[in-house]
XYZ file of C-alpha atoms in Angstrom:
746
model
C 42.339 -14.091 70.288
C 40.165 -15.562 67.695
C 38.398 -14.287 64.632
C 34.970 -15.241 63.145
C 33.591 -14.460 60.086
C 31.175 -12.265 61.173
C 33.966 -10.553 63.176
C 35.000 -7.126 62.223
C 38.290 -7.498 61.456
C 37.450 -10.556 59.190
C 34.809 -8.595 57.342
C 37.073 -5.698 56.544
C 39.877 -8.061 55.325
C 36.790 -9.372 52.697
C 35.984 -6.084 51.543
C 39.530 -5.313 51.003
C 40.166 -8.574 48.843
C 36.432 -7.736 46.714
C 38.096 -4.243 46.078
C 41.147 -5.231 45.203
C 39.913 -7.674 42.792
C 36.897 -5.564 40.912
C 39.890 -2.935 40.598
C 41.801 -5.561 38.694
C 38.463 -6.648 36.248
C 37.914 -2.788 35.868
C 41.411 -2.235 34.841
C 41.068 -4.848 32.477
C 38.063 -3.869 31.195
C 39.590 -0.737 30.775
C 42.817 -1.827 28.970
C 40.685 -3.653 26.138
C 40.939 -2.623 23.635
C 36.670 -1.486 22.100
C 35.583 -2.607 19.056
C 33.408 -0.587 16.405
C 31.296 -2.142 13.956
C 30.798 -0.370 10.264
C 27.947 -1.388 8.318
C 27.601 -0.140 4.774
C 24.705 0.114 2.950
C 23.673 -2.619 0.000
C 19.549 -3.018 -0.426
C 19.288 -6.544 -0.483
C 22.578 -7.809 -0.050
C 22.277 -6.875 3.588
C 21.909 -10.106 5.147
C 25.504 -10.519 4.494
C 26.129 -7.500 7.502
C 23.888 -11.401 9.321
C 26.837 -13.888 7.917
C 29.613 -12.066 9.605
C 27.860 -10.919 13.138
C 27.389 -14.577 13.331
C 31.211 -15.540 13.107
C 31.761 -12.668 15.614
C 30.005 -14.603 17.764
C 31.034 -18.122 17.302
C 34.600 -16.180 17.892
C 33.723 -14.674 20.730
C 34.034 -10.878 19.389
C 32.180 -8.415 21.591
C 30.994 -5.431 19.775
C 31.507 -2.428 21.835
C 29.902 0.315 19.378
C 27.609 -0.602 16.530
C 27.178 2.069 13.026
C 25.325 1.852 9.736
C 24.388 3.518 6.784
C 20.874 2.294 4.552
C 20.162 -1.483 4.999
C 23.329 -1.335 7.166
C 21.587 1.250 9.690
C 18.372 -1.341 9.811
C 20.993 -4.458 10.532
C 23.467 -2.027 13.235
C 19.461 -1.182 15.200
C 19.151 -4.676 15.401
C 22.165 -5.106 16.682
C 21.835 -1.644 19.490
C 19.019 -3.748 20.235
C 21.181 -6.961 21.950
C 19.876 -9.209 19.263
C 21.927 -12.194 18.454
C 22.801 -13.249 14.440
C 19.980 -15.826 14.159
C 17.675 -13.288 16.033
C 18.338 -10.178 13.443
C 18.084 -13.205 10.534
C 14.797 -14.009 11.509
C 13.234 -11.218 11.630
C 15.092 -9.832 8.329
C 14.055 -12.469 6.573
C 10.081 -12.153 8.064
C 9.814 -9.216 6.378
C 8.618 -8.372 3.184
C 11.286 -5.872 1.389
C 9.908 -5.506 -2.266
C 6.474 -4.581 -0.166
C 8.043 -1.462 1.666
C 8.626 -0.059 -2.074
C 5.189 1.015 -2.776
C 2.481 2.657 -0.686
C -0.238 1.550 -2.543
C -3.729 1.089 -0.818
C -5.450 -1.980 -1.500
C -8.724 -2.197 -3.188
C -9.780 -4.031 -0.393
C -9.106 -1.352 2.155
C -10.522 1.572 0.846
C -14.112 3.099 1.752
C -16.654 1.752 -0.230
C -17.036 5.133 -2.322
C -13.090 5.452 -2.924
C -13.282 1.925 -4.101
C -15.846 2.795 -6.688
C -13.818 5.988 -7.849
C -10.941 3.852 -7.582
C -12.615 1.177 -10.083
C -13.378 3.738 -12.495
C -10.087 6.163 -12.799
C -7.469 3.389 -11.984
C -4.383 5.931 -12.676
C -3.854 7.478 -9.459
C -0.714 10.027 -10.355
C -1.198 11.927 -7.290
C -0.280 15.438 -8.930
C -1.742 18.068 -6.932
C -2.867 20.913 -7.951
C -3.442 23.779 -4.890
C -5.913 26.819 -7.504
C -2.217 28.303 -8.470
C 0.505 25.611 -9.455
C 0.490 22.028 -10.268
C 2.546 19.800 -7.408
C 4.404 16.827 -7.366
C 5.087 14.221 -4.190
C 8.919 14.689 -3.387
C 9.262 10.427 -3.616
C 7.490 8.664 -5.440
C 7.138 6.275 -2.283
C 6.222 7.856 0.492
C 7.859 5.468 2.917
C 4.539 4.452 4.633
C 4.098 0.791 4.153
C 8.471 0.598 4.659
C 7.359 2.560 8.171
C 5.577 -0.375 9.169
C 8.290 -2.894 8.491
C 10.376 -1.259 10.619
C 7.991 -0.479 13.889
C 7.614 -4.286 12.915
C 11.545 -5.223 13.582
C 11.936 -2.816 16.378
C 8.171 -3.595 18.265
C 6.719 -0.426 19.350
C 10.699 1.196 21.182
C 9.801 4.311 22.726
C 12.232 7.026 21.722
C 15.657 7.294 23.599
C 17.335 10.414 24.641
C 20.546 9.226 23.759
C 20.999 6.022 22.025
C 24.347 4.941 24.033
C 21.598 4.079 26.359
C 20.699 0.728 24.148
C 22.352 -2.587 25.178
C 25.009 -1.703 22.269
C 25.671 2.547 21.104
C 24.189 3.169 18.331
C 24.901 5.972 15.472
C 22.688 6.094 12.032
C 23.886 8.066 8.900
C 22.207 9.769 6.701
C 22.153 12.667 4.173
C 21.494 15.994 5.181
C 19.632 17.074 1.847
C 19.965 21.057 2.347
C 23.731 21.079 3.493
C 24.223 17.662 1.005
C 26.380 16.557 4.325
C 26.201 13.514 6.828
C 23.793 14.115 9.277
C 24.237 11.300 12.192
C 21.500 9.993 14.234
C 22.441 9.698 17.930
C 18.990 9.984 19.619
C 14.860 10.296 19.418
C 13.032 7.131 17.142
C 14.860 4.209 16.163
C 12.623 4.067 13.224
C 12.967 7.210 12.309
C 16.993 7.116 12.261
C 16.721 3.634 9.615
C 14.473 4.803 7.253
C 15.981 8.206 7.222
C 19.202 6.489 6.287
C 17.114 3.854 3.575
C 15.282 6.886 2.066
C 16.574 6.731 -1.555
C 16.662 9.598 -2.968
C 13.775 9.552 -5.979
C 12.149 6.445 -4.627
C 11.625 6.816 -1.050
C 10.528 10.248 0.343
C 13.228 11.921 2.685
C 12.491 12.306 6.112
C 11.263 15.338 8.166
C 13.698 15.903 11.499
C 15.239 18.182 13.486
C 14.244 21.081 10.685
C 15.905 19.020 7.880
C 15.463 16.976 4.914
C 16.922 13.472 5.455
C 17.758 10.799 2.667
C 19.649 8.136 1.944
C 23.082 8.173 3.625
C 24.971 6.149 1.494
C 26.007 9.182 -1.078
C 28.115 10.708 1.630
C 29.123 7.847 4.071
C 28.275 4.669 3.017
C 30.563 3.354 5.323
C 30.806 5.099 8.430
C 33.961 3.921 9.785
C 34.885 7.866 11.134
C 31.818 7.330 13.010
C 32.633 4.757 15.434
C 35.935 6.477 15.497
C 34.209 9.565 16.921
C 32.003 7.189 19.578
C 35.206 5.402 20.917
C 36.217 2.920 19.565
C 39.790 1.466 19.055
C 39.275 -0.860 16.341
C 37.218 -0.835 13.683
C 35.542 -4.158 11.603
C 33.890 -2.603 8.337
C 31.719 -4.696 6.347
C 31.590 -3.221 2.761
C 28.887 -4.541 0.525
C 28.870 -2.144 -2.052
C 27.934 -2.501 -5.835
C 30.515 -2.743 -8.503
C 29.682 -0.203 -11.321
C 28.105 -1.464 -14.616
C 29.649 -2.344 -18.002
C 29.026 0.089 -20.164
C 27.123 -2.149 -22.542
C 24.444 -2.248 -19.589
C 23.999 1.480 -19.400
C 21.039 1.181 -21.888
C 18.302 2.952 -20.075
C 17.803 6.089 -17.405
C 17.132 4.407 -14.599
C 20.516 1.933 -15.355
C 22.580 5.555 -15.793
C 20.709 7.432 -12.671
C 21.790 3.704 -10.655
C 25.655 4.077 -12.372
C 25.980 7.568 -10.838
C 24.249 6.497 -7.530
C 26.786 3.394 -7.625
C 29.819 5.937 -8.359
C 28.869 8.002 -5.286
C 28.310 5.007 -2.847
C 31.566 4.026 -3.835
C 33.367 7.163 -3.650
C 32.300 7.456 0.022
C 33.254 4.165 0.872
C 36.473 4.544 -0.601
C 36.702 7.604 1.323
C 36.142 5.971 4.703
C 38.325 2.734 3.537
C 41.682 5.467 3.416
C 40.754 6.212 6.734
C 41.192 3.118 8.911
C 44.286 1.535 10.347
C 46.846 -1.415 10.254
C 44.885 -2.980 13.405
C 40.953 -2.100 11.723
C 39.887 -4.866 9.653
C 37.616 -4.590 6.216
C 35.334 -7.746 5.238
C 34.155 -7.449 2.132
C 31.794 -10.274 1.068
C 31.386 -11.755 -2.801
C 27.643 -10.652 -2.825
C 28.228 -8.464 -6.929
C 25.362 -11.168 -8.125
C 22.838 -9.793 -5.528
C 21.018 -6.485 -7.084
C 20.109 -3.899 -4.314
C 16.795 -3.864 -5.141
C 16.924 -7.721 -5.238
C 15.268 -8.208 -2.197
C 14.124 -11.841 -3.505
C 17.637 -13.013 -2.736
C 18.056 -11.549 0.426
C 18.533 -14.904 2.236
C 21.531 -15.222 -0.057
C 23.863 -12.631 1.595
C 23.953 -14.896 5.062
C 25.587 -17.456 3.603
C 28.063 -15.569 1.672
C 29.330 -13.301 5.094
C 29.997 -15.672 6.934
C 31.904 -16.974 4.371
C 34.125 -13.940 4.108
C 34.757 -13.364 7.648
C 36.045 -16.798 8.076
C 38.170 -15.732 5.671
C 39.795 -13.348 7.879
C 40.242 -15.252 10.960
C 43.468 -15.182 11.597
C 43.304 -11.648 11.520
C 39.670 -11.415 13.468
C 41.572 -13.935 16.522
C 42.996 -11.866 18.143
C 39.747 -9.663 18.836
C 38.690 -13.071 20.041
C 37.668 -12.985 24.149
C 38.040 -16.106 26.773
C 34.592 -18.243 26.844
C 33.796 -16.436 30.570
C 34.776 -13.401 29.935
C 32.750 -13.215 26.980
C 29.756 -15.079 28.473
C 30.343 -11.600 31.223
C 30.091 -9.845 27.855
C 27.256 -11.049 26.658
C 25.079 -11.269 30.143
C 25.239 -7.532 30.810
C 23.838 -6.340 27.194
C 21.325 -8.561 27.991
C 20.500 -7.137 31.223
C 20.527 -3.678 29.343
C 18.159 -5.383 26.496
C 15.974 -6.332 29.390
C 15.565 -2.953 29.854
C 14.175 -2.379 26.685
C 10.455 -1.677 26.359
C 10.510 -4.007 23.519
C 6.731 -5.506 23.394
C 4.525 -6.868 21.031
C 1.545 -5.267 22.963
C 0.194 -2.067 24.021
C -1.997 -0.433 26.302
C -2.514 3.833 25.766
C -3.526 5.817 28.667
C -3.804 8.394 26.757
C -4.101 9.452 22.784
C -3.057 12.750 21.012
C -3.441 12.940 17.742
C -1.008 15.714 15.973
C -2.398 16.651 12.352
C -2.226 19.938 9.593
C -5.400 18.404 7.555
C -8.453 20.503 8.602
C -10.648 17.927 9.218
C -11.371 17.119 12.596
C -9.173 15.211 14.541
C -12.346 13.400 16.472
C -12.628 11.695 13.203
C -8.813 10.495 13.076
C -9.237 9.409 16.273
C -12.648 7.053 15.522
C -10.380 5.570 12.412
C -7.656 5.001 14.638
C -10.461 2.868 17.180
C -8.175 2.459 19.819
C -9.492 2.923 23.792
C -7.719 4.237 26.654
C -6.861 1.750 29.525
C -7.323 -1.317 26.457
C -4.765 -3.749 25.694
C -3.857 -4.217 21.630
C -1.384 -6.000 19.934
C 1.078 -4.343 17.246
C -0.397 -6.070 14.531
C -3.746 -4.486 15.433
C -2.555 -1.110 15.897
C -0.562 -0.963 12.443
C -4.282 -2.110 10.980
C -5.609 1.155 13.006
C -2.677 3.154 11.773
C -3.832 1.484 8.089
C -6.901 2.447 8.178
C -6.141 6.099 8.337
C -4.085 5.778 5.878
C -6.643 4.443 3.692
C -8.708 7.487 3.823
C -5.944 8.615 1.323
C -5.762 12.133 1.965
C -2.050 11.675 4.071
C 0.856 11.662 3.023
C 2.282 10.056 5.885
C 0.296 8.206 9.125
C 2.903 7.529 12.043
C 3.222 6.861 15.767
C 5.218 6.799 18.358
C 4.726 6.148 22.243
C 5.710 8.921 24.792
C 5.884 8.506 28.757
C 5.111 11.688 30.637
C 4.306 11.794 34.212
C 3.292 8.494 34.828
C 1.329 8.143 31.652
C 1.625 5.866 28.546
C 0.945 8.107 25.678
C -0.018 6.887 21.894
C 0.957 10.176 19.841
C -0.457 9.646 15.921
C 0.775 12.100 13.553
C -0.990 12.554 10.620
C 0.453 15.067 7.876
C -1.997 15.887 5.000
C -0.462 15.503 1.426
C 1.808 18.764 1.130
C 1.140 18.675 -3.010
C -2.696 18.859 -2.336
C -5.763 19.818 -1.102
C -6.565 19.285 -5.065
C -5.587 15.957 -6.453
C -5.650 14.267 -10.601
C -6.347 10.852 -11.496
C -6.889 9.424 -14.743
C -8.316 6.504 -16.719
C -7.863 4.906 -19.621
C -9.854 2.319 -21.862
C -9.473 0.050 -25.644
C -11.929 -2.280 -26.425
C -11.111 -3.882 -29.470
C -13.182 -7.157 -30.405
C -11.193 -7.261 -34.155
C -14.739 -8.064 -35.382
C -15.127 -3.721 -36.350
C -16.516 -3.058 -32.368
C -13.687 -0.628 -30.948
C -14.193 1.734 -28.142
C -11.674 4.381 -26.741
C -11.814 6.592 -24.603
C -9.494 8.534 -21.968
C -10.469 10.705 -19.200
C -9.850 12.549 -16.212
C -10.636 14.099 -12.674
C -9.651 16.195 -10.460
C -10.644 16.290 -6.774
C -10.504 19.047 -4.509
C -10.040 17.786 -0.440
C -10.313 19.068 2.512
C -12.753 21.776 2.172
C -13.848 21.462 5.548
C -13.670 20.004 8.868
C -15.917 16.888 7.841
C -14.060 15.900 5.126
C -16.076 17.145 2.059
C -14.793 17.178 -1.426
C -15.432 18.439 -4.641
C -15.100 16.136 -7.840
C -15.430 17.060 -11.333
C -14.766 13.632 -14.085
C -14.734 14.166 -17.378
C -14.471 10.810 -20.289
C -14.193 11.375 -23.921
C -14.269 8.751 -26.868
C -16.433 6.619 -28.006
C -18.345 6.933 -24.870
C -18.597 10.635 -23.507
C -19.105 10.872 -19.518
C -19.115 14.115 -17.770
C -19.680 15.164 -14.114
C -19.192 17.582 -11.402
C -19.577 16.225 -7.437
C -19.646 17.415 -4.077
C -19.952 15.449 -0.937
C -19.912 16.157 2.765
C -20.464 14.082 5.906
C -22.490 15.992 7.874
C -21.277 14.637 11.515
C -17.660 14.398 12.704
C -17.976 10.553 12.865
C -18.724 10.603 9.097
C -21.892 8.352 9.771
C -23.979 9.834 7.603
C -23.553 12.185 4.648
C -25.015 14.225 1.177
C -24.164 14.578 -2.381
C -25.303 16.586 -5.688
C -24.291 15.693 -9.072
C -24.817 16.796 -11.938
C -23.472 16.053 -15.400
C -24.099 15.048 -19.533
C -23.527 10.922 -20.709
C -23.710 10.212 -24.423
C -23.430 6.502 -25.141
C -24.747 3.875 -27.637
C -27.067 0.796 -27.247
C -28.565 -2.394 -29.465
C -31.887 -2.095 -27.810
C -33.706 -6.138 -28.787
C -36.592 -6.883 -28.953
C -37.081 -10.794 -29.974
C -35.539 -13.596 -27.313
C -32.030 -14.040 -27.898
C -32.166 -17.817 -28.672
C -32.505 -17.428 -32.251
C -29.950 -16.042 -34.732
C -32.417 -13.438 -36.087
C -32.439 -10.655 -33.900
C -33.858 -7.821 -34.082
C -33.346 -4.091 -32.564
C -33.486 -0.806 -32.458
C -29.693 1.032 -32.902
C -29.404 3.237 -29.978
C -28.240 6.615 -28.976
C -28.565 7.864 -25.622
C -27.858 11.893 -24.651
C -28.351 12.738 -21.979
C -28.284 15.738 -19.057
C -28.773 14.313 -15.081
C -29.049 16.129 -12.133
C -29.015 13.843 -8.916
C -29.023 14.101 -5.250
C -29.104 12.129 -1.844
C -28.689 11.441 2.007
C -26.938 8.186 2.968
C -25.149 5.991 5.500
C -22.310 5.004 5.886
C -22.679 1.915 8.036
C -19.108 1.501 7.949
C -16.393 1.512 5.477
C -17.887 -0.789 3.448
C -21.172 -0.772 3.342
C -23.478 1.910 2.358
C -27.612 2.400 2.190
C -28.873 5.913 0.562
C -31.782 7.317 -0.245
C -32.046 9.649 -3.923
C -34.087 11.996 -6.472
C -32.752 12.141 -9.264
C -33.213 14.244 -12.998
C -32.773 13.021 -16.570
C -33.190 15.231 -19.261
C -32.022 14.225 -22.820
C -33.098 12.749 -26.192
C -32.588 8.808 -27.863
C -31.800 8.655 -31.063
C -33.196 5.872 -32.556
C -30.389 5.372 -35.306
C -32.363 2.903 -37.246
C -35.050 4.557 -37.749
C -33.437 7.629 -38.055
C -35.957 9.142 -35.571
C -35.170 11.522 -32.585
C -36.865 11.225 -28.871
C -36.736 13.452 -26.424
C -37.181 12.550 -22.994
C -37.360 13.370 -19.549
C -37.864 11.146 -16.217
C -37.327 12.113 -12.653
C -38.119 9.921 -9.213
C -37.010 8.691 -6.466
C -34.365 5.767 -5.134
C -33.220 3.853 -3.195
C -30.191 1.915 -3.246
C -27.562 -0.230 -0.874
C -23.908 -1.166 -1.916
C -21.781 -3.961 -0.282
C -17.994 -3.890 -1.432
C -15.088 -5.949 -0.067
C -13.552 -7.272 -2.906
C -9.864 -7.002 -3.071
C -9.670 -6.330 -7.265
C -12.431 -6.001 -9.566
C -11.375 -7.671 -12.437
C -9.188 -10.851 -10.986
C -10.927 -11.315 -7.742
C -9.331 -13.577 -4.900
C -11.220 -12.395 -2.077
C -14.455 -10.690 -0.947
C -17.909 -9.925 -2.516
C -19.505 -6.653 -3.639
C -23.400 -6.233 -3.883
C -25.418 -3.777 -5.653
C -29.399 -2.985 -5.092
C -30.797 0.312 -6.833
C -34.261 -0.147 -6.600
C -36.177 3.619 -8.299
C -39.753 4.528 -9.276
C -39.727 7.510 -12.357
C -41.787 9.490 -13.932
C -41.181 8.749 -17.526
C -42.389 10.960 -20.500
C -40.411 11.065 -24.190
C -43.227 13.668 -25.496
C -45.290 10.710 -26.854
C -46.574 8.733 -24.306
C -45.981 9.119 -20.527
C -45.236 6.300 -18.432
C -44.185 5.518 -14.120
C -42.144 2.729 -13.867
C -40.826 0.486 -10.910
C -37.496 -0.381 -11.424
C -34.594 -2.788 -9.992
C -30.995 -3.926 -10.191
C -28.847 -6.042 -8.463
C -25.440 -7.269 -8.698
C -23.606 -9.140 -6.885
C -19.790 -11.167 -7.244
C -18.138 -13.222 -4.531
C -14.860 -14.846 -4.807
C -12.558 -17.031 -2.471
C -9.150 -18.652 -3.618
C -7.195 -21.084 -2.718
C -3.281 -20.288 -2.779
C -3.215 -19.545 -6.485
C -6.114 -20.917 -7.725
C -9.875 -18.480 -7.135
C -13.370 -18.876 -7.855
C -15.969 -16.483 -8.268
C -19.946 -16.390 -9.370
C -21.206 -13.414 -10.479
C -25.056 -13.006 -10.525
C -27.405 -9.894 -11.589
C -31.413 -9.384 -11.847
C -32.955 -6.298 -13.374
C -35.728 -5.428 -15.006
C -38.097 -1.905 -15.690
C -42.091 -2.200 -16.269
C -41.633 1.277 -18.556
C -43.949 1.331 -21.056
C -41.657 3.257 -23.395
C -40.336 2.173 -26.803
C -36.917 2.896 -25.604
C -36.866 2.989 -21.514
C -34.420 5.389 -19.861
C -33.723 2.556 -17.538
C -32.052 -0.515 -19.590
C -30.756 -3.292 -18.794
C -27.360 -4.562 -20.921
C -25.133 -7.410 -21.874
C -22.131 -8.732 -23.769
C -18.150 -8.580 -23.630
C -16.066 -9.553 -21.523
C -17.445 -12.619 -19.431
C -20.721 -10.681 -19.569
C -21.820 -13.436 -22.117
C -18.390 -13.929 -23.938
C -18.784 -13.587 -27.657
C -21.171 -10.572 -27.979
C -19.271 -7.069 -27.751
C -19.312 -5.427 -24.657
C -22.601 -4.089 -23.635
C -24.388 -5.078 -27.089
C -27.372 -6.030 -25.830
C -30.044 -4.433 -24.036
C -33.602 -4.807 -22.548
C -36.514 -4.259 -19.719
C -35.076 -6.890 -17.948
C -31.854 -9.634 -17.699
C -31.126 -12.362 -15.350
C -27.186 -13.278 -15.913
C -24.962 -16.145 -13.918
C -21.581 -16.858 -14.072
C -18.747 -18.970 -12.841
C -15.301 -17.430 -12.668
C -11.954 -19.188 -12.442
C -8.407 -17.467 -12.242
C -5.078 -18.895 -12.235
C -2.182 -16.874 -10.842
C 0.336 -17.283 -13.453
C 2.966 -15.326 -11.882
C 3.002 -12.730 -9.194
C 5.551 -10.198 -11.189
C 5.625 -8.091 -7.825
C 8.426 -5.313 -8.154
C 7.519 -3.073 -5.098
C 7.154 -0.035 -6.346
C 5.150 -2.139 -9.351
C 3.473 -5.360 -9.171
C 1.912 -6.952 -12.589
C 0.409 -10.109 -11.412
C -0.819 -12.292 -15.010
C -3.766 -14.942 -14.667
C -5.169 -17.571 -16.987
C -8.617 -17.288 -16.407
C -11.849 -19.584 -17.595
C -15.122 -18.841 -17.594
C -19.113 -20.349 -17.514
C -22.069 -17.963 -18.203
C -25.186 -18.129 -18.978
C -27.746 -15.210 -19.282
C -30.242 -13.425 -21.604
C -32.385 -9.315 -22.060
C -35.671 -9.265 -22.804
C -38.183 -6.413 -23.785
C -41.048 -8.132 -22.444
C -41.901 -9.356 -18.705
C -44.190 -12.011 -20.668
C -40.469 -13.374 -22.441
C -38.650 -13.968 -19.653
C -38.041 -17.338 -19.482
C -34.765 -18.970 -17.364
C -34.794 -21.933 -19.806
C -34.363 -19.461 -22.637
C -31.474 -18.182 -21.882
C -28.066 -18.127 -23.739
C -25.142 -20.089 -22.904
C -21.345 -18.793 -23.333
C -17.578 -19.155 -22.160
C -13.965 -17.845 -22.108
C -10.379 -18.505 -22.248
C -7.956 -15.272 -21.444
C -5.055 -13.941 -20.060
C -4.691 -10.908 -18.254
C -2.657 -8.784 -15.836
C -3.489 -6.330 -13.371
C -1.645 -3.704 -13.998
C -1.236 -0.337 -12.206
C -3.553 1.715 -15.383
C -5.770 -1.346 -14.863
C -6.464 -4.548 -16.649
C -4.820 -5.774 -19.837
C -6.683 -8.640 -21.031
C -6.735 -10.905 -24.277
C -9.920 -13.165 -24.259
C -11.878 -15.711 -26.717
C -15.753 -15.867 -26.092
C -17.845 -17.890 -27.876
C -22.075 -18.580 -27.072
C -24.051 -21.497 -27.624
C -25.896 -19.457 -30.391
C -22.930 -18.874 -32.820
C -21.841 -15.540 -31.408
C -17.936 -15.445 -31.247
C -15.758 -12.437 -30.523
C -11.931 -11.987 -29.738
C -11.112 -9.106 -26.810
C -8.506 -6.417 -26.398
C -8.803 -4.793 -23.179
C -6.474 -1.923 -22.046
C -7.671 0.025 -18.492
C -11.355 0.356 -17.357
C -13.650 -2.106 -18.311
C -17.054 -0.316 -18.682
């Protein structure tokens, strides 16, 4: 009898052989010892992990399980996603880790209103007051930017029911602050699992998850060997990048002492884990002690050091190597699992769900999000839109994740209102010294009560005392759920000195009246938020007070009232050291004035524009200002000022005033040093200016050829409390002055 391949006996024989050899393969896999990779914490030293992983790949050593703490949790997450060492390195090195330690909203991202508030009150304390007690945030940094960086690395992965379902089974370790014991992530959102493990206590806000408050796991388990053993690892390769204790001579500050205590605790937990390792486990300790935990500018140095340490352990590691065919099969299976991950640089939402504890209407959050159902968006676009919500400065965190439910792709946005509010304090300080007898000092504070109604109303009160006094209170409320329109009412008191000039300023014999304005004012306006950077408003204001003519020992009581129209547009990134954007301010008013001697109905207008552009470290800006009033009063209530830093340098700050003003300046800044420390950044600039302008008392005197030229050189630092500037200015008429500014420049 002849048999063919298609015959029944032959097919049975082939099936039996396949089952026999597959059973052998399964048996071999079962017999192979499972390898776990433990990645320790160490901040900027974390790239050393990548170097070790690269050597493991070269030696055909599989990773069956991976667990990490702190920066080790980040690298472990990348390994779990199925990324190669080269891919992990690319993503890690492309991440600006320093920026993750700052949540400060850039000026250009703020709304028009909030830009003006920050320009005046630059010290954002984030101190909260709810009417009963003063509160502080639970971390200096809320972690908004860090979450964004982690989402960029993980490409919008959906939640996992179990981290065992990842290409490489994963665990990350955090600290449960309530129980002061390890908390092991084995499911959920990968970014949350990473960030909780990286939340350094006191610096980054702890993560609220599963009813617990979680922080950096390094204190309780900085090298999770035991976690891998529990997962089923037979052999653990542990990478220790811990920091050595500082010498006694180095303990010269509060931060150094706190750092020493944290280092001691993390090292203790690491030693405990190493003590649990068996003879067949392998410990690799790269020499990275010269890299500081927060020295992310040197992060790329770690990878070759990890490679070096791993190659020194090659004799021990070689016993774990697989054959080329077996390792290729391992990689192929891992890549098949990776292909099933919903990793993507783009998304489409079938439904949008807003979860927020704020009184603010959720439609306002949805409008700021700017995402439409069924429309594809890139991850970069989504992150920009999420940041737009955060830039409202009402929330401690704005997060998002994707859910798959009933065949729908749901974008879920979590907007958590600041828990230490709803009222917040800001501060300002201003020190101006011209070294020629003119000194101005002012300090101030502001309190803003937010979340008054569902449209986002605020009640804000400010006080500034010193050489200049300004006290006011304002109620501001949007009028619709889209915040397109608003209404405000404001009242306050100001006290300000001015030198009011009557002759042109081209000669050196300047006649003026030294004046002091003491005024009570109130105004109200209806406005249109054309977009986040642009407003148009119609208002009505009234002023009552007196003008003290110091040189004549005479007081003049004055009243003024009337309507005004104003328009504002502002995209500048920095008011004092601008590198990009524009600021345009226009105001026109019709004012009835009465100084008890004369009455007048004057027309007033002002225009200011500042535009900036930069190329690498060089920035160039142009500033143009015009203003005027046809008031016939001896000293009008609306006056135009010049003088001071880059406003006719050489004169003192706001030294000269008149009815009419024309001014232009070309400004240059060179960024000498970045001085970016994450939570704190102090970029340093060298500046030059060319200026020309004048003020006149009469429209008949206005003549652009009759203007003063001036220039300045300066060095300045953009600090968190405002600019710090040292400058020398001089005019062609002989005025000169050395300026020093600290804080807000009025």
